[in-house]
CSV table of C-alpha atoms and ligand atoms in Angstrom, one decimal:
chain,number,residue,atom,x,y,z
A,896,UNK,CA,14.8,12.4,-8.5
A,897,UNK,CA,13.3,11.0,-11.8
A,898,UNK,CA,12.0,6.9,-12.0
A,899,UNK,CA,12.4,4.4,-15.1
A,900,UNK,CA,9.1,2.8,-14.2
A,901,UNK,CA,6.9,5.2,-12.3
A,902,UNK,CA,5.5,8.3,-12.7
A,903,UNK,CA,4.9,10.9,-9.8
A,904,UNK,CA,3.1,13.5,-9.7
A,905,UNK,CA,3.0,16.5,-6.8
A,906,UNK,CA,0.1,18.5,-6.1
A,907,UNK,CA,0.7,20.2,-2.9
A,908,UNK,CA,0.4,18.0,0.3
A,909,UNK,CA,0.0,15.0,-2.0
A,910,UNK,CA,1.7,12.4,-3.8
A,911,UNK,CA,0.3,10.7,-7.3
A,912,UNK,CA,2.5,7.6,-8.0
A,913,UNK,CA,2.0,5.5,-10.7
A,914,UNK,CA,3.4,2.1,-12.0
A,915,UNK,CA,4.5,3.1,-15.6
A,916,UNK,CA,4.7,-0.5,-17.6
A,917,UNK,CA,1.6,-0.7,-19.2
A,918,UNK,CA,3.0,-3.4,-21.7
A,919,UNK,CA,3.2,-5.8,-19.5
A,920,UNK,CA,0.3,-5.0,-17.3
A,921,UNK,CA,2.9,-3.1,-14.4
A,922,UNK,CA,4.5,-6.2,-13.4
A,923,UNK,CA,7.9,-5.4,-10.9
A,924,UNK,CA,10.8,-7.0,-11.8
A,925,UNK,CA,14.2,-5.5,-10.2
A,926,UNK,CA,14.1,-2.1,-11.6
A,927,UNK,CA,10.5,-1.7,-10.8
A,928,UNK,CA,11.7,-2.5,-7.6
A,929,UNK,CA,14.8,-0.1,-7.0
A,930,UNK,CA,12.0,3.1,-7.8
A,931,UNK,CA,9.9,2.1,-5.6
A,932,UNK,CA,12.3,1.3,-2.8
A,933,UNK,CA,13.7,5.2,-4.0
A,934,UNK,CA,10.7,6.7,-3.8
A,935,UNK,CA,9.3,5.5,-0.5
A,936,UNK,CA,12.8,6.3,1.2
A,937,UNK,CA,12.2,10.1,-0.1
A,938,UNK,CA,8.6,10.1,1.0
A,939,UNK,CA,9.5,8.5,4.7
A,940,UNK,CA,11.9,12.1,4.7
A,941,UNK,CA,9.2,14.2,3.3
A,942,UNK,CA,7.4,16.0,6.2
A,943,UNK,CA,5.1,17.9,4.0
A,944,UNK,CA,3.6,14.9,2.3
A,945,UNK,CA,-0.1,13.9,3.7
A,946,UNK,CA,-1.4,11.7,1.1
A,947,UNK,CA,-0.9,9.5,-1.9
A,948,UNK,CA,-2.3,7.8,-4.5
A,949,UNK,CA,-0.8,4.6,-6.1
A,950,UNK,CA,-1.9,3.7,-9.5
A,951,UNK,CA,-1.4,2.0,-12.3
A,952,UNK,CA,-1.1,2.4,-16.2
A,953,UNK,CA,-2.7,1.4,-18.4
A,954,UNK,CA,-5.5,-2.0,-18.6
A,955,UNK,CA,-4.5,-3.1,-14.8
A,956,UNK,CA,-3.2,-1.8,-11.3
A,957,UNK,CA,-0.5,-4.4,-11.9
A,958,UNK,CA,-0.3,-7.9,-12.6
A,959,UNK,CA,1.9,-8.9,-10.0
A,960,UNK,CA,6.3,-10.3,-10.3
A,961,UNK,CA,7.3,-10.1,-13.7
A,962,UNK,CA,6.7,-13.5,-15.0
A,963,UNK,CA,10.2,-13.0,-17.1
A,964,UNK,CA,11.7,-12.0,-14.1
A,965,UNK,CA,11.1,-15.1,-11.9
A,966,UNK,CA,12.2,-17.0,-15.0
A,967,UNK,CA,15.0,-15.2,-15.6
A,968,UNK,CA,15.8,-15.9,-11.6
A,969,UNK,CA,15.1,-19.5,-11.9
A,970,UNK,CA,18.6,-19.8,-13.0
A,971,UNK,CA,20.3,-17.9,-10.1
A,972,UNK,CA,21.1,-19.6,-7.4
A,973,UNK,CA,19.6,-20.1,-4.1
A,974,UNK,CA,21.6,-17.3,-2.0
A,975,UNK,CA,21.4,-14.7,-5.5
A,976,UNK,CA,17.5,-15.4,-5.5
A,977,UNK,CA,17.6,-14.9,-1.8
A,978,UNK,CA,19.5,-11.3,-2.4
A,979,UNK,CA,16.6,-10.4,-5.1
A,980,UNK,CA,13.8,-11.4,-2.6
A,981,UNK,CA,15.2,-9.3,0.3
A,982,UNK,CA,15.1,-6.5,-2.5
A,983,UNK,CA,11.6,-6.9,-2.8
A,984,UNK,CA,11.0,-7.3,1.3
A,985,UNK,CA,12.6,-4.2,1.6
A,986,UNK,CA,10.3,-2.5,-1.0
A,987,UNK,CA,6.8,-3.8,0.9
A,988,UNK,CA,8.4,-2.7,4.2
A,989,UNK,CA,9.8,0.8,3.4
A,990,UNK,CA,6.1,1.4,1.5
A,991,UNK,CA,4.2,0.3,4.3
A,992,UNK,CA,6.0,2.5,6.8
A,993,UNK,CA,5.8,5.5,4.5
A,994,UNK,CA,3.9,8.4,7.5
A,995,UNK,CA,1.7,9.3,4.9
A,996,UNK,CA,-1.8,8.1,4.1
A,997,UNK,CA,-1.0,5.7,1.3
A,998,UNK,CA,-4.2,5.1,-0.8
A,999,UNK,CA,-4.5,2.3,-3.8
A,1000,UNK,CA,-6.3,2.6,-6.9
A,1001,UNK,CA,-7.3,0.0,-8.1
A,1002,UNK,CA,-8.7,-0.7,-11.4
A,1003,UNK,CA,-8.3,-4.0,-13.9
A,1004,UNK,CA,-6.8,-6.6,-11.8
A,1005,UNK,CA,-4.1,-6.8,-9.0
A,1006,UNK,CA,-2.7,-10.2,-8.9
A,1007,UNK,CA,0.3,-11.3,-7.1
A,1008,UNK,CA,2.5,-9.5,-5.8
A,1009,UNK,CA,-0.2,-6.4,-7.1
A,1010,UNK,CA,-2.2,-7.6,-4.1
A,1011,UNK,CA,0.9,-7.1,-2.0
A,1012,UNK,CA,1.2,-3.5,-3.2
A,1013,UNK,CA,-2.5,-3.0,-2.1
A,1014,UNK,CA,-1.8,-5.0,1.1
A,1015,UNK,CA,0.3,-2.0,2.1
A,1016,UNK,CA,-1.7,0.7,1.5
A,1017,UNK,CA,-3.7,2.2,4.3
A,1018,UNK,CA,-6.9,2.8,1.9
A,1019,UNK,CA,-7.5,0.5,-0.7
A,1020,UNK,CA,-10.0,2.1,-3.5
A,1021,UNK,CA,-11.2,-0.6,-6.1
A,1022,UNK,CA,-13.1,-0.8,-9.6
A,1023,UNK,CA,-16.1,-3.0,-9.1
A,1024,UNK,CA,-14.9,-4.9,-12.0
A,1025,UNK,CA,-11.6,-5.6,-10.3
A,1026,UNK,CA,-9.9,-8.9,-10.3
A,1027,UNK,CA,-8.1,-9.9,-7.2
A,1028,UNK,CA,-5.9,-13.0,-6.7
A,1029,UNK,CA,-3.3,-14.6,-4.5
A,1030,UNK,CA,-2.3,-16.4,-8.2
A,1031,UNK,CA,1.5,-17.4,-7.2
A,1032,UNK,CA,0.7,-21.4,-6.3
A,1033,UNK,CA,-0.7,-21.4,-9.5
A,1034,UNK,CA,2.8,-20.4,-11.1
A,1035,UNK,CA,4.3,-23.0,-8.8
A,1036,UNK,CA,5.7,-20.5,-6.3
A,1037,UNK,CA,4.5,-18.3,-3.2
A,1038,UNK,CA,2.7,-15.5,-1.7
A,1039,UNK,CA,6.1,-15.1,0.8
A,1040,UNK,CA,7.5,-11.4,0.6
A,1041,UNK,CA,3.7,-10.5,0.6
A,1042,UNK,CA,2.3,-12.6,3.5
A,1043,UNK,CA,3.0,-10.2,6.4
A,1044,UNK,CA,1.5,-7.9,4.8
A,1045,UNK,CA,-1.9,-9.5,3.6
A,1046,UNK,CA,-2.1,-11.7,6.7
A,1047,UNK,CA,-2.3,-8.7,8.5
A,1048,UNK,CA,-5.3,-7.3,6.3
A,1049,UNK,CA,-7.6,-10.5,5.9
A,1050,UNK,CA,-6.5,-13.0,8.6
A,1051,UNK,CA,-5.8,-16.9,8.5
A,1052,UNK,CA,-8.5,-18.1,7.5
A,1053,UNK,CA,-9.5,-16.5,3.7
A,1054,UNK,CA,-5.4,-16.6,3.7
A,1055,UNK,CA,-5.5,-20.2,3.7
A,1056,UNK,CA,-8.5,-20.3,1.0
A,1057,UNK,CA,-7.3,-17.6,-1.3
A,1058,UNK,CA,-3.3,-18.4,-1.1
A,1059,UNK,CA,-3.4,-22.4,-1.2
A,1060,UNK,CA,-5.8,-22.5,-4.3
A,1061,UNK,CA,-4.3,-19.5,-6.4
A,1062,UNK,CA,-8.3,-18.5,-7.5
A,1063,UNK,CA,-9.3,-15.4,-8.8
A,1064,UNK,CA,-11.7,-13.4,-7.0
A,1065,UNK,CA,-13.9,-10.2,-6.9
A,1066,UNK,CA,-13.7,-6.8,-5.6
A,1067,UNK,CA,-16.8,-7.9,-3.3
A,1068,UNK,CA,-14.6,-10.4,-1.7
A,1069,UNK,CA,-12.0,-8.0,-1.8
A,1070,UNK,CA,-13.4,-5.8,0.7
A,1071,UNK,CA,-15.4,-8.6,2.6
A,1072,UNK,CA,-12.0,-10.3,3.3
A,1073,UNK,CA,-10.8,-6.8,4.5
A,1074,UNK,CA,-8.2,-6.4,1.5
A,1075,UNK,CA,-10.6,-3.6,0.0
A,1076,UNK,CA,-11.8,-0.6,1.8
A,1077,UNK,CA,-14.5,0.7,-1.0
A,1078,UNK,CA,-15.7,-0.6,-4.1
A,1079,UNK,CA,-17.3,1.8,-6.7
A,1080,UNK,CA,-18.3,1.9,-10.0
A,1081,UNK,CA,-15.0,2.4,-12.6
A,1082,UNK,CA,-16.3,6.3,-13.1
A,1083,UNK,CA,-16.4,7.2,-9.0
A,1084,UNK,CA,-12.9,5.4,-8.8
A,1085,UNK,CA,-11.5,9.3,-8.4
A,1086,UNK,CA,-14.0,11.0,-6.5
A,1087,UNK,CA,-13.8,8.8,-3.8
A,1088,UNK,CA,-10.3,8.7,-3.9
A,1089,UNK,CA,-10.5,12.6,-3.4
A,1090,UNK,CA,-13.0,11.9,-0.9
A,1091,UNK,CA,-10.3,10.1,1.1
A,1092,UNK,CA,-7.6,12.9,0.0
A,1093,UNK,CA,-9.5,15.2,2.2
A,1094,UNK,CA,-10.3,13.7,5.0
A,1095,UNK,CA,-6.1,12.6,5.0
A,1096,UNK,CA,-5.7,16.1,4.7
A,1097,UNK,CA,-7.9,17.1,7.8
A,1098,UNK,CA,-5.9,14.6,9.5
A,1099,UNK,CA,-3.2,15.7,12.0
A,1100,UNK,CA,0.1,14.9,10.0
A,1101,UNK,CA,1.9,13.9,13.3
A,1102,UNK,CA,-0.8,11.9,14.7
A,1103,UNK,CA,-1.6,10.3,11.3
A,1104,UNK,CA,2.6,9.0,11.6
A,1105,UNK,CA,2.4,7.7,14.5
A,1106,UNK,CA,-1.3,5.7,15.0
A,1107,UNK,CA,0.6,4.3,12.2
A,1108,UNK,CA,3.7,3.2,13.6
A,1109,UNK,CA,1.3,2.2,16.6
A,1110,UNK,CA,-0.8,-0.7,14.2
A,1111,UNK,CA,2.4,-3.0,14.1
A,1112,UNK,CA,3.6,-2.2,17.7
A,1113,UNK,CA,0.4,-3.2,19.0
A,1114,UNK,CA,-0.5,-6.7,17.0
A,1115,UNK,CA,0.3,-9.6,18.5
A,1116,UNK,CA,1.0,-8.4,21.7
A,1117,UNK,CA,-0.5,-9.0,25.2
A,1118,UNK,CA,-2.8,-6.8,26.8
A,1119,UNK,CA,-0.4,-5.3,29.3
A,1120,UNK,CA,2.2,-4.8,27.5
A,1121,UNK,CA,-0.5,-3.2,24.5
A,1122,UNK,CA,-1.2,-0.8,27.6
A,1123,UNK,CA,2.2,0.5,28.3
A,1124,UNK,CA,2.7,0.8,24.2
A,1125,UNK,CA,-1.1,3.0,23.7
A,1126,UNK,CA,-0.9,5.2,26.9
A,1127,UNK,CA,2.8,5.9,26.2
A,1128,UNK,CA,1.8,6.9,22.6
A,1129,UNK,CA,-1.5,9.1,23.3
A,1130,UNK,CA,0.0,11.2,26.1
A,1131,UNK,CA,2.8,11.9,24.4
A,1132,UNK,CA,0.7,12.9,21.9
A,1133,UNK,CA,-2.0,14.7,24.0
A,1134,UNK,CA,0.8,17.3,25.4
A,1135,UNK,CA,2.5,17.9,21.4
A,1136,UNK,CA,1.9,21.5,19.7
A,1137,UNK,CA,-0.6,19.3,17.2
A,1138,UNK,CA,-2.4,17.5,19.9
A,1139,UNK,CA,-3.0,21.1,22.0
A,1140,UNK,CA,-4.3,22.7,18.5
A,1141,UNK,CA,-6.5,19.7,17.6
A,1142,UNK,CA,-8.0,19.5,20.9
A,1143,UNK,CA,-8.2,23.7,21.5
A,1144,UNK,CA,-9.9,24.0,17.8
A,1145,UNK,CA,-12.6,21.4,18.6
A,1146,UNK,CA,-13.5,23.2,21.8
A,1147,UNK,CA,-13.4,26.2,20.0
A,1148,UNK,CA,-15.3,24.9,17.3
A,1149,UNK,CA,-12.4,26.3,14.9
A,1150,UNK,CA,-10.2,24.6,12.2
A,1151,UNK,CA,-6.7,23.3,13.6
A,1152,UNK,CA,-4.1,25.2,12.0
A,1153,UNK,CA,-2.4,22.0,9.9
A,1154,UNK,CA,-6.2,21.7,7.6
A,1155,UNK,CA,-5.7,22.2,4.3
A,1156,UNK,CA,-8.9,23.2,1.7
B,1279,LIG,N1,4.7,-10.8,-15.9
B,1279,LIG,C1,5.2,-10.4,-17.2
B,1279,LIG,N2,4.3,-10.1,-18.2
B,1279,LIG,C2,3.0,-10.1,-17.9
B,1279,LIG,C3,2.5,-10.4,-16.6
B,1279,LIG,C4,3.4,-10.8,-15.6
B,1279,LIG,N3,3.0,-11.1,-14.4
B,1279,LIG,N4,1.1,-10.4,-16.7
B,1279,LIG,C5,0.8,-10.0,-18.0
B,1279,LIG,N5,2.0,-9.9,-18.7
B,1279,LIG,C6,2.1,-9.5,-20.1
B,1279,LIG,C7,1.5,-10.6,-21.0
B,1279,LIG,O1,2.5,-11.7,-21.2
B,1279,LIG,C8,1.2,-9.9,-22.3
B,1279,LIG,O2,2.4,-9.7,-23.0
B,1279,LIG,P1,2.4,-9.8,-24.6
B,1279,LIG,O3,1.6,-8.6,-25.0
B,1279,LIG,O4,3.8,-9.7,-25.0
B,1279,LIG,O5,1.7,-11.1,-25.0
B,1279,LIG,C9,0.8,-8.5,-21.7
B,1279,LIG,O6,1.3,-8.4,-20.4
B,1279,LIG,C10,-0.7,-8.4,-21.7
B,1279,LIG,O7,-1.2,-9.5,-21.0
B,1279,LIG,P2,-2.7,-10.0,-21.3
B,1279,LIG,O8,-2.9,-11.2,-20.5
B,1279,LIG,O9,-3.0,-10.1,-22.8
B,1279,LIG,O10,-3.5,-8.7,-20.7
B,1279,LIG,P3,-5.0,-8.6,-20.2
B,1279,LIG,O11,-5.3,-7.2,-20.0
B,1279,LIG,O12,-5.9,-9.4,-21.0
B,1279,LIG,O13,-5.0,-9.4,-18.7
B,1279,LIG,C11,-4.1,-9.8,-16.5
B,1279,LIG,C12,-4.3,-8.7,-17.7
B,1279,LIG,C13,-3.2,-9.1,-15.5
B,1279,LIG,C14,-5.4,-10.2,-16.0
B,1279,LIG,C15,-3.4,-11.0,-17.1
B,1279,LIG,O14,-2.2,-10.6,-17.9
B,1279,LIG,C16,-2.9,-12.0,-16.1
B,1279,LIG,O15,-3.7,-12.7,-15.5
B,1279,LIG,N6,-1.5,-12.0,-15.8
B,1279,LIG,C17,-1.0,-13.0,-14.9
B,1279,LIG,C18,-0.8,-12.3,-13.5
B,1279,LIG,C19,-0.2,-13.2,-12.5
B,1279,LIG,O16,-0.7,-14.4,-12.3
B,1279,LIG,N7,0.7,-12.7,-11.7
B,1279,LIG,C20,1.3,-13.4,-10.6
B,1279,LIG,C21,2.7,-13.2,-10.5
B,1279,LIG,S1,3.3,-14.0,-9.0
């Protein structure tokens, strides 16, 4: 499968995807889109993938809906702009259900819709120099296709600061508003995102799938009916071939067999 716009890159277990329009700072537009939609559906039916890495080329991680784009959709109509949206839903859902670990490196500035594409990333890696911002009010639009999404990562209220006033912020806030899992100097950008690579790889690929599945299941959900959802989920898991190996290799102070050095 080859992409217009992204780059990928295997290397065993693991996945390095990366936006490919540097000229214009890896904003989507519709084609951006279609790859990305292409590539998650292959990695939701890739069993042997355990990690990956979403980058970006170039100055910026990516600088959000391309701005020619929207404008270019201005001039649709109301259902056709509906269509195009729905395109892009699609994309942030079908990423953030990929079973993998999906980790984002971030480096430059993710703006927009870019703060999206980190929103649905399980690990978010950032530059310390990093500019974040929820920018679209300021272009006259909004943070809608992305809201789920980053609602879910930094809650109500820095939502309502951040997305109502369209301001710029830092990496720091980044990870104080939970956006950001770990902020580094530009040069340990890579090692801690190999850091991360191994401990996804020391992770049980079945149980990694589904504590992910369980996140969503479990949100917004009352207490006994959270119960039925978690005990269903870790017994089933507890009695699986990878739940037995985990749990026989930690009493046996062994490796289970799914590590990979
Ligand atoms: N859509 C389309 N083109 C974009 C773009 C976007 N969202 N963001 C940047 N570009 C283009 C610029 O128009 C410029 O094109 P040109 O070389 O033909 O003039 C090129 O990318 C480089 O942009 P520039 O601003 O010079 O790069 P920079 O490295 O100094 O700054 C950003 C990078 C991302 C910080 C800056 O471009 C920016 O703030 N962009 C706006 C992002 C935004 O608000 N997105 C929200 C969309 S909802």
């Amino acid at each position: 499968m080859s992409f217009e716009f992204l780059t990928v890159e295997r290397r065993g277990a693991v996945e390095y995807v990366t936006l490919n329009r540097p000229d214009v700072r890896n904003a989507f537009n519709e084609h951006v889109i279609a790859d990305l939609t292409a590539w998650a559906a292959r990695a939701h039916a890739d069993p042997g993938l355990r990690a990956v890495i979403l980058a970006g080329a170039g100055k910026v991680f990516s600088a959000g809906a391309d701005a020619a784009w929207m404008a270019k959709m201005a001039g649709y109509s109301r259902e056709e702009n509906a269509r195009d949206a729905e395109a892009g839903a699609r994309m942030f859902e079908a990423i953030n259900t990929v079973p993998a670990i999906v980790i984002a490196r971030i480096h430059g500035a993710a703006l927009g819709g870019g703060c999206g594409l980190a929103a649905v990333c399980d690990i978010v890696v950032a530059d310390e120099a990093a500019v974040f911002g929820f920018t679209e009010t300021k272009l006259g639009i909004l943070p809608a296709m992305i809201s789920p999404y980053v609602l879910q990562k930094i809650g109500a209220s820095a939502a309502r600061e951040l997305f109502l006033t369209g301001m710029r912020f830092d990496a720091a806030r980044a990870k104080e508003i939970g956006l950001v899992h770990a902020v580094v100097p530009a040069e340990n950008l890579d090692t801690t995102i190999d850091r991360y690579v191994s401990e996804a790889l020391s992770a049980a690929p079945t149980a990694v799938a589904r504590a992910k599945a369980l996140i969503p299941r479990v949100l917004g959900r009352t207490t006994a009916e959270v119960m039925a959802i978690t005990t269903e989920a870790i017994a089933a898991q507890r009695v699986s071939a990878e739940g037995q190996d985990g749990l026989k290799a930690f009493l046996a102070k062994g490796k289970p067999g799914w590590v990979r050095d």
